[in-house]
mmCIF file of C-alpha atoms in Angstrom:
data_model
loop_
_atom_site.group_PDB
_atom_site.id
_atom_site.type_symbol
_atom_site.label_atom_id
_atom_site.label_comp_id
_atom_site.label_asym_id
_atom_site.label_seq_id
_atom_site.Cartn_x
_atom_site.Cartn_y
_atom_site.Cartn_z
ATOM 1 C CA MET A 1 142.054 128.121 159.963
ATOM 2 C CA ALA A 2 140.814 131.206 161.793
ATOM 3 C CA ASN A 3 142.962 133.416 159.531
ATOM 4 C CA ARG A 4 141.457 131.814 156.424
ATOM 5 C CA VAL A 5 137.927 132.373 157.682
ATOM 6 C CA ARG A 6 138.784 135.991 158.478
ATOM 7 C CA ALA A 7 140.272 136.544 155.012
ATOM 8 C CA THR A 8 137.244 135.066 153.260
ATOM 9 C CA SER A 9 134.921 137.137 155.382
ATOM 10 C CA SER A 10 136.906 140.295 154.666
ATOM 11 C CA ARG A 11 136.854 139.593 150.899
ATOM 12 C CA SER A 12 133.095 139.048 150.934
ATOM 13 C CA GLY A 13 132.601 142.269 152.864
ATOM 14 C CA LEU A 14 134.726 144.184 150.364
ATOM 15 C CA PHE A 15 132.793 142.710 147.450
ATOM 16 C CA LEU A 16 129.508 143.636 149.134
ATOM 17 C CA ILE A 17 130.648 147.228 149.666
ATOM 18 C CA GLU A 18 131.780 147.414 146.044
ATOM 19 C CA LEU A 19 128.480 145.996 144.873
ATOM 20 C CA ILE A 20 126.517 148.546 146.910
ATOM 21 C CA ALA A 21 128.676 151.385 145.551
ATOM 22 C CA ALA A 22 128.271 150.083 141.993
ATOM 23 C CA ILE A 23 124.490 149.851 142.367
ATOM 24 C CA GLY A 24 124.368 153.389 143.764
ATOM 25 C CA LEU A 25 126.492 154.751 140.942
ATOM 26 C CA PHE A 26 124.400 152.883 138.384
ATOM 27 C CA ALA A 27 121.178 154.268 139.863
ATOM 28 C CA LEU A 28 122.484 157.842 139.749
ATOM 29 C CA ALA A 29 123.888 157.633 136.239
ATOM 30 C CA SER A 30 120.918 155.759 134.832
ATOM 31 C CA ALA A 31 118.556 158.400 136.250
ATOM 32 C CA VAL A 32 120.463 161.021 134.246
ATOM 33 C CA CYS A 33 120.475 158.812 131.152
ATOM 34 C CA VAL A 34 116.736 158.141 131.396
ATOM 35 C CA GLN A 35 116.177 161.908 131.520
ATOM 36 C CA LEU A 36 118.285 162.294 128.384
ATOM 37 C CA PHE A 37 116.300 159.557 126.628
ATOM 38 C CA ALA A 38 113.012 161.140 127.704
ATOM 39 C CA GLN A 39 114.153 164.539 126.443
ATOM 40 C CA ALA A 40 115.222 163.006 123.130
ATOM 41 C CA HIS A 41 111.814 161.337 122.821
ATOM 42 C CA LEU A 42 109.969 164.614 123.448
ATOM 43 C CA ILE A 43 112.121 166.489 120.946
ATOM 44 C CA SER A 44 111.577 163.726 118.414
ATOM 45 C CA GLU A 45 107.795 163.916 118.947
ATOM 46 C CA GLU A 46 107.908 167.682 118.533
ATOM 47 C CA SER A 47 109.754 167.477 115.223
ATOM 48 C CA ARG A 48 107.477 164.695 113.971
ATOM 49 C CA ASN A 49 104.393 166.761 114.786
ATOM 50 C CA LEU A 50 105.861 169.854 113.152
ATOM 51 C CA SER A 51 106.686 167.904 109.986
ATOM 52 C CA GLN A 52 103.223 166.378 109.850
ATOM 53 C CA ALA A 53 101.550 169.733 110.524
ATOM 54 C CA MET A 54 103.579 171.280 107.741
ATOM 55 C CA LEU A 55 102.642 168.542 105.285
ATOM 56 C CA ARG A 56 98.931 168.789 106.125
ATOM 57 C CA ALA A 57 98.976 172.582 105.852
ATOM 58 C CA GLN A 58 100.781 172.454 102.521
ATOM 59 C CA SER A 59 98.353 169.882 101.198
ATOM 60 C CA ALA A 60 95.368 172.041 102.198
ATOM 61 C CA ALA A 61 97.040 175.138 100.715
ATOM 62 C CA GLU A 62 97.614 173.459 97.359
ATOM 63 C CA CYS A 63 94.011 172.212 97.280
ATOM 64 C CA PHE A 64 92.818 175.768 97.978
ATOM 65 C CA LYS A 65 94.998 177.133 95.173
ATOM 66 C CA ALA A 66 93.969 174.392 92.748
ATOM 67 C CA ALA A 67 90.320 175.156 93.521
ATOM 68 C CA ALA A 68 90.964 178.868 92.785
ATOM 69 C CA GLY A 69 89.803 179.723 96.286
ATOM 70 C CA ASP A 70 86.491 177.876 96.142
ATOM 71 C CA LEU A 71 86.072 176.210 99.544
ATOM 72 C CA GLU A 72 83.726 173.427 98.480
ATOM 73 C CA HIS A 73 85.953 172.497 95.583
ATOM 74 C CA ALA A 74 88.986 172.572 97.897
ATOM 75 C CA PHE A 75 87.112 170.315 100.325
ATOM 76 C CA ALA A 76 86.367 167.859 97.497
ATOM 77 C CA LEU A 77 90.013 167.894 96.422
ATOM 78 C CA LEU A 78 91.327 167.385 99.943
ATOM 79 C CA GLY A 79 88.940 164.495 100.515
ATOM 80 C CA GLU A 80 88.869 164.699 104.305
ATOM 81 C CA GLY A 81 87.426 166.835 107.062
ATOM 82 C CA ASP A 82 84.173 168.799 107.293
ATOM 83 C CA LEU A 83 82.805 172.169 106.325
ATOM 84 C CA THR A 84 81.579 174.096 109.353
ATOM 85 C CA ASP A 85 78.732 176.580 109.659
ATOM 86 C CA GLU A 86 81.293 179.380 110.025
ATOM 87 C CA GLY A 87 82.505 178.662 106.493
ATOM 88 C CA ALA A 88 85.727 176.913 107.461
ATOM 89 C CA LEU A 89 87.195 173.581 106.508
ATOM 90 C CA VAL A 90 88.154 171.559 109.587
ATOM 91 C CA VAL A 91 90.058 168.282 109.634
ATOM 92 C CA ARG A 92 90.736 166.436 112.874
ATOM 93 C CA TYR A 93 93.469 163.862 113.323
ATOM 94 C CA ASP A 94 94.253 161.239 115.914
ATOM 95 C CA GLY A 95 97.603 160.875 117.663
ATOM 96 C CA ASP A 96 99.121 159.153 114.616
ATOM 97 C CA TRP A 97 97.888 161.859 112.247
ATOM 98 C CA ARG A 98 95.144 159.719 110.743
ATOM 99 C CA PRO A 99 92.131 161.837 109.730
ATOM 100 C CA LEU A 100 89.037 161.126 111.803
ATOM 101 C CA ALA A 101 85.646 160.688 110.237
ATOM 102 C CA ARG A 102 82.782 162.864 111.446
ATOM 103 C CA SER A 103 80.831 159.772 112.571
ATOM 104 C CA THR A 104 83.686 158.727 114.888
ATOM 105 C CA LEU A 105 83.847 162.199 116.378
ATOM 106 C CA GLU A 106 80.087 162.410 116.929
ATOM 107 C CA GLU A 107 80.002 158.976 118.550
ATOM 108 C CA ARG A 108 82.728 159.826 121.003
ATOM 109 C CA GLU A 109 81.859 163.467 121.645
ATOM 110 C CA GLY A 110 82.221 164.320 125.321
ATOM 111 C CA GLU A 111 84.283 161.279 126.228
ATOM 112 C CA ARG A 112 87.367 161.795 128.306
ATOM 113 C CA ASP A 113 89.559 159.763 125.964
ATOM 114 C CA HIS A 114 88.461 161.619 122.847
ATOM 115 C CA PRO A 115 90.399 160.385 119.813
ATOM 116 C CA ALA A 116 91.145 163.807 118.267
ATOM 117 C CA PHE A 117 94.623 165.126 118.984
ATOM 118 C CA PHE A 118 95.259 167.631 116.192
ATOM 119 C CA GLN A 119 93.113 169.948 114.134
ATOM 120 C CA LEU A 120 93.612 171.684 110.812
ATOM 121 C CA THR A 121 91.462 174.740 110.120
ATOM 122 C CA LEU A 122 91.264 176.456 106.752
ATOM 123 C CA LEU A 123 89.423 179.759 107.053
ATOM 124 C CA PRO A 124 88.891 181.592 103.747
ATOM 125 C CA SER A 125 88.352 185.307 103.256
ATOM 126 C CA GLN A 126 88.266 187.807 100.405
ATOM 127 C CA ALA A 127 90.868 190.531 100.048
ATOM 128 C CA ALA A 128 91.518 192.982 97.188
ATOM 129 C CA GLY A 129 90.371 190.806 94.322
ATOM 130 C CA VAL A 130 92.009 187.621 95.518
ATOM 131 C CA ARG A 131 90.727 184.830 97.708
ATOM 132 C CA GLN A 132 92.915 184.098 100.668
ATOM 133 C CA ALA A 133 92.878 181.552 103.434
ATOM 134 C CA HIS A 134 94.454 181.237 106.839
ATOM 135 C CA ILE A 135 95.531 177.658 107.473
ATOM 136 C CA LYS A 136 96.277 176.679 111.034
ATOM 137 C CA VAL A 137 97.295 173.322 112.508
ATOM 138 C CA GLU A 138 96.856 173.054 116.261
ATOM 139 C CA ARG A 139 97.288 170.548 118.999
ATOM 140 C CA LEU A 140 93.929 169.672 120.513
ATOM 141 C CA PHE A 141 93.873 168.722 124.162
ATOM 142 C CA ALA A 142 90.800 166.538 124.204
ATOM 143 C CA ARG A 143 91.214 165.626 127.872
ATOM 144 C CA HIS A 144 89.624 168.945 128.706
ATOM 145 C CA ALA A 145 86.446 167.866 126.930
ATOM 146 C CA GLU A 146 84.327 168.318 130.068
ATOM 147 C CA ASP A 147 85.026 172.067 130.007
ATOM 148 C CA GLY A 148 84.615 172.208 126.239
ATOM 149 C CA THR A 149 87.318 171.566 123.700
ATOM 150 C CA CYS A 150 90.505 173.290 124.655
ATOM 151 C CA LEU A 151 92.677 174.416 121.770
ATOM 152 C CA ASP A 152 96.250 175.260 122.368
ATOM 153 C CA SER A 153 99.724 175.241 120.922
ATOM 154 C CA ILE A 154 99.636 176.166 117.231
ATOM 155 C CA LEU A 155 102.021 173.807 115.489
ATOM 156 C CA TYR A 156 102.104 175.548 112.129
ATOM 157 C CA GLU A 157 100.207 178.249 110.239
ATOM 158 C CA LEU A 158 100.375 179.920 106.875
ATOM 159 C CA TRP A 159 98.482 182.235 104.558
ATOM 160 C CA VAL A 160 97.685 181.289 101.023
ATOM 161 C CA LYS A 161 96.119 183.267 98.168
ATOM 162 C CA ALA A 162 94.413 182.158 95.011
ATOM 163 C CA ALA A 163 93.624 184.421 92.105
ATOM 164 C CA SER A 164 90.439 183.938 90.153
ATOM 165 C CA LEU A 165 91.423 185.295 86.741
ATOM 166 C CA MET B 1 143.184 122.652 147.152
ATOM 167 C CA THR B 2 146.741 122.978 145.771
ATOM 168 C CA HIS B 3 150.093 123.231 147.493
ATOM 169 C CA ASP B 4 152.918 125.603 146.552
ATOM 170 C CA GLU B 5 156.634 125.038 147.117
ATOM 171 C CA GLY B 6 156.482 126.275 150.709
ATOM 172 C CA GLY B 7 153.651 123.922 151.502
ATOM 173 C CA ARG B 8 151.114 126.692 151.973
ATOM 174 C CA SER B 9 147.657 125.979 150.670
ATOM 175 C CA MET B 10 146.064 128.185 147.969
ATOM 176 C CA LYS B 11 142.361 128.185 147.478
ATOM 177 C CA LYS B 12 140.952 128.549 143.985
ATOM 178 C CA HIS B 13 138.177 131.090 143.930
ATOM 179 C CA SER B 14 135.274 130.673 141.652
ATOM 180 C CA GLY B 15 132.686 133.401 140.687
ATOM 181 C CA MET B 16 133.162 137.162 140.540
ATOM 182 C CA GLY B 17 136.194 138.649 142.168
ATOM 183 C CA THR B 18 136.562 142.074 143.727
ATOM 184 C CA GLY B 19 136.561 144.813 141.059
ATOM 185 C CA SER B 20 134.649 142.933 138.402
ATOM 186 C CA ALA B 21 131.336 144.528 139.443
ATOM 187 C CA SER B 22 132.873 147.985 139.111
ATOM 188 C CA ILE B 23 134.247 147.189 135.662
ATOM 189 C CA LEU B 24 130.870 145.876 134.515
ATOM 190 C CA VAL B 25 129.013 148.918 135.859
ATOM 191 C CA ILE B 26 131.479 151.321 134.263
ATOM 192 C CA PHE B 27 131.111 149.545 130.921
ATOM 193 C CA VAL B 28 127.306 149.567 131.102
ATOM 194 C CA LEU B 29 127.247 153.234 132.113
ATOM 195 C CA LEU B 30 129.572 154.212 129.323
ATOM 196 C CA CYS B 31 127.309 152.448 126.810
ATOM 197 C CA LEU B 32 124.178 153.971 128.314
ATOM 198 C CA THR B 33 125.610 157.493 128.348
ATOM 199 C CA THR B 34 126.870 157.174 124.783
ATOM 200 C CA PHE B 35 123.513 155.997 123.438
ATOM 201 C CA ALA B 36 121.588 158.604 125.420
ATOM 202 C CA THR B 37 123.814 161.397 124.129
ATOM 203 C CA LEU B 38 123.618 160.134 120.552
ATOM 204 C CA SER B 39 119.832 159.922 120.644
ATOM 205 C CA LEU B 40 119.596 163.449 122.050
ATOM 206 C CA ILE B 41 121.955 164.839 119.409
ATOM 207 C CA SER B 42 120.033 163.044 116.667
ATOM 208 C CA ALA B 43 116.659 164.300 117.967
ATOM 209 C CA ARG B 44 117.960 167.876 118.121
ATOM 210 C CA ALA B 45 119.305 167.650 114.579
ATOM 211 C CA ASP B 46 115.905 166.369 113.396
ATOM 212 C CA ARG B 47 114.130 169.218 115.161
ATOM 213 C CA SER B 48 116.479 171.744 113.634
ATOM 214 C CA LEU B 49 115.853 170.280 110.175
ATOM 215 C CA SER B 50 112.075 170.356 110.707
ATOM 216 C CA ARG B 51 112.206 173.995 111.816
ATOM 217 C CA ARG B 52 114.281 174.957 108.797
ATOM 218 C CA ALA B 53 111.843 173.119 106.516
ATOM 219 C CA ALA B 54 108.936 174.955 108.167
ATOM 220 C CA GLN B 55 110.723 178.289 107.715
ATOM 221 C CA SER B 56 111.428 177.465 104.092
ATOM 222 C CA LEU B 57 107.792 176.539 103.447
ATOM 223 C CA SER B 58 106.547 179.727 105.122
ATOM 224 C CA SER B 59 108.924 181.783 102.981
ATOM 225 C CA TYR B 60 107.665 180.034 99.864
ATOM 226 C CA TYR B 61 104.024 180.779 100.648
ATOM 227 C CA ASP B 62 104.845 184.397 101.533
ATOM 228 C CA ALA B 63 106.410 184.782 98.106
ATOM 229 C CA ASP B 64 103.495 182.924 96.535
ATOM 230 C CA CYS B 65 101.019 185.352 98.130
ATOM 231 C CA ARG B 66 102.989 188.340 96.819
ATOM 232 C CA ALA B 67 103.102 186.785 93.348
ATOM 233 C CA VAL B 68 99.331 186.244 93.374
ATOM 234 C CA ASP B 69 98.770 189.842 94.508
ATOM 235 C CA LEU B 70 100.964 191.134 91.691
ATOM 236 C CA MET B 71 99.156 188.944 89.175
ATOM 237 C CA ALA B 72 95.761 190.201 90.380
ATOM 238 C CA HIS B 73 96.915 193.838 90.117
ATOM 239 C CA LEU B 74 98.281 193.146 86.676
ATOM 240 C CA ALA B 75 95.012 191.576 85.554
ATOM 241 C CA ASP B 76 93.181 194.642 86.872
ATOM 242 C CA ALA B 77 95.546 197.001 85.072
ATOM 243 C CA LEU B 78 95.183 195.140 81.781
ATOM 244 C CA GLY B 79 91.419 195.005 82.186
ATOM 245 C CA SER B 80 91.158 198.689 81.347
ATOM 246 C CA VAL B 81 93.092 198.411 78.066
ATOM 247 C CA ASP B 82 90.786 198.842 75.105
ATOM 248 C CA ALA B 83 90.701 195.793 72.849
ATOM 249 C CA ALA B 84 88.729 197.482 70.098
ATOM 250 C CA ALA B 85 91.824 198.898 68.407
ATOM 251 C CA GLY B 86 92.940 195.491 67.154
ATOM 252 C CA ARG B 87 95.092 192.643 68.355
ATOM 253 C CA GLU B 88 98.532 194.113 67.655
ATOM 254 C CA ARG B 89 97.780 197.488 69.147
ATOM 255 C CA TYR B 90 96.127 195.816 72.125
ATOM 256 C CA PHE B 91 99.295 193.873 72.982
ATOM 257 C CA THR B 92 101.465 196.982 72.576
ATOM 258 C CA GLN B 93 99.238 198.934 74.930
ATOM 259 C CA CYS B 94 99.193 196.070 77.415
ATOM 260 C CA ALA B 95 102.992 195.913 77.444
ATOM 261 C CA GLN B 96 103.198 199.691 77.953
ATOM 262 C CA ARG B 97 100.613 199.667 80.739
ATOM 263 C CA ALA B 98 102.224 196.754 82.521
ATOM 264 C CA LEU B 99 105.745 198.173 82.329
ATOM 265 C CA GLU B 100 104.544 201.600 83.497
ATOM 266 C CA GLN B 101 102.911 200.226 86.607
ATOM 267 C CA PHE B 102 105.262 197.391 87.520
ATOM 268 C CA ASN B 103 108.892 198.144 86.828
ATOM 269 C CA THR B 104 110.044 194.672 87.873
ATOM 270 C CA LEU B 105 108.236 193.060 84.943
ATOM 271 C CA GLN B 106 109.789 191.767 81.783
ATOM 272 C CA ALA B 107 107.679 191.805 78.618
ATOM 273 C CA ASP B 108 108.490 189.485 75.696
ATOM 274 C CA GLU B 109 106.778 188.962 72.397
ATOM 275 C CA ALA B 110 106.150 185.308 71.713
ATOM 276 C CA GLY B 111 104.228 183.832 68.794
ATOM 277 C CA GLY B 112 102.484 187.061 67.963
ATOM 278 C CA GLY B 113 101.356 187.440 71.566
ATOM 279 C CA LEU B 114 102.743 188.945 74.719
ATOM 280 C CA VAL B 115 104.335 187.167 77.674
ATOM 281 C CA LEU B 116 104.994 188.942 80.965
ATOM 282 C CA ARG B 117 107.540 187.535 83.428
ATOM 283 C CA TYR B 118 108.482 188.492 86.956
ATOM 284 C CA GLN B 119 110.357 187.088 89.920
ATOM 285 C CA ILE B 120 109.579 187.240 93.614
ATOM 286 C CA ASP B 121 112.374 186.452 96.048
ATOM 287 C CA ILE B 122 111.649 183.569 98.421
ATOM 288 C CA ASP B 123 114.929 183.838 100.320
ATOM 289 C CA ASP B 124 118.517 184.724 99.451
ATOM 290 C CA ARG B 125 118.944 181.603 97.310
ATOM 291 C CA ARG B 126 115.541 180.995 95.728
ATOM 292 C CA ALA B 127 112.951 182.979 93.809
ATOM 293 C CA LEU B 128 109.518 182.317 92.429
ATOM 294 C CA SER B 129 109.503 182.810 88.680
ATOM 295 C CA VAL B 130 106.121 183.566 87.135
ATOM 296 C CA GLY B 131 105.231 183.713 83.453
ATOM 297 C CA LEU B 132 101.880 185.101 82.262
ATOM 298 C CA ARG B 133 100.518 185.109 78.734
ATOM 299 C CA VAL B 134 98.377 188.098 77.885
ATOM 300 C CA LEU B 135 95.180 186.982 76.189
ATOM 301 C CA PHE B 136 93.260 188.924 73.601
ATOM 302 C CA PRO B 137 89.690 189.169 74.886
ATOM 303 C CA ALA B 138 87.093 188.196 72.316
ATOM 304 C CA ARG B 139 84.318 189.355 74.670
ATOM 305 C CA PRO B 140 84.374 191.935 77.493
ATOM 306 C CA GLY B 141 84.287 189.437 80.365
ATOM 307 C CA ASP B 142 87.027 187.141 79.066
ATOM 308 C CA PRO B 143 90.197 186.582 81.127
ATOM 309 C CA ARG B 144 93.083 188.874 80.268
ATOM 310 C CA VAL B 145 96.005 186.731 81.423
ATOM 311 C CA GLU B 146 96.794 183.056 81.878
ATOM 312 C CA VAL B 147 99.583 181.477 83.893
ATOM 313 C CA ILE B 148 102.148 179.666 81.752
ATOM 314 C CA SER B 149 104.823 179.092 84.411
ATOM 315 C CA TRP B 150 104.970 179.220 88.178
ATOM 316 C CA ARG B 151 108.151 177.693 89.457
ATOM 317 C CA THR B 152 110.918 178.019 91.989
ATOM 318 C CA ILE B 153 114.333 178.871 90.592
ATOM 319 C CA GLN B 154 117.783 178.975 92.147
ATOM 320 C CA THR B 155 119.189 182.499 92.406
ATOM 321 C CA GLY B 156 122.125 181.978 94.741
ATOM 322 C CA GLU B 157 125.562 181.254 93.394
ATOM 323 C CA TRP B 158 126.365 177.548 93.247
ATOM 324 C CA ILE B 159 129.800 176.780 94.621
ATOM 325 C CA ALA B 160 131.215 173.389 93.729
ATOM 326 C CA ASP B 161 132.830 171.433 96.552
ATOM 327 C CA GLU B 162 136.219 170.444 95.173
ATOM 328 C CA THR B 163 137.833 169.521 98.437
ATOM 329 C CA ILE B 164 137.521 165.779 97.846
ATOM 330 C CA PRO B 165 139.805 164.315 95.146
ATOM 331 C CA LEU B 166 137.612 162.515 92.625
ATOM 332 C CA TRP B 167 138.595 160.011 90.013
ATOM 333 C CA GLN B 168 138.564 161.784 86.648
ATOM 334 C CA GLY B 169 138.454 158.653 84.530
ATOM 335 C CA ASP B 170 142.157 158.498 83.580
#
């Protein structure tokens, strides 16, 4: 009887040790796997943002070309964004790349959780008989709104020219 | 409780035995590691594709800018050709002027008019092919050229992949 009790106790102890070792191993390996998943998520976000930035820049470039370099016409063709006092066309997007209306931006100006995440800027200029524009798509860190809008990390940029024949 | 031939008692154990936890953990970890690695590989492939697409688009717009510059220079050069000498002579002079200044151009006569064509390389496999029709100006301020084609063409050699045996219909 005593032997049986000892054997059962020994088996339970062995199982407990195995369980502890298994939990430890699982914790270690899952920490590595979670890091891999997190890295994959960040890379995926990066490529999604690059693709979206590229599409928006191309769309703006084609509007500029179709308008033969006329900014107001390009703005009408693009159908989103605002013309600034500096003579640029600016479109702001939220985290899901939806264009934000000016009214939304004005309402929430200065808030910590500002909805704008990305910004497209089309800045036209004149060079040697052709109209050209620098198109830039940037990430906009709106959390720094208290210190003024902080622009950083250019996602994509290109130059485009339109001839007015 | 059961009894074997020797009369010793054998207890039937229910629940998880020793080793089963290890097997389960190893299986779960293998699955987890496989999926994590696959998602990372897939994300990297997507990023690589996006970067190549961005590079390709930048190359296209670089070529597009050069093509627009060339077109503007061409329009300027043709602007000084005198149209008073008549339509036929005007087109001849335009062709001469264009070919003198831009040796990469090709001038063709089409329908009694003049068509100028040129190509700008985008990368080693693509080029931007531009076709411009020279217009006869009725008045001094009229446009001298109009775009009739502006397209991307394949310039690299196409190599057919014949490594896979395909059914030929026999």
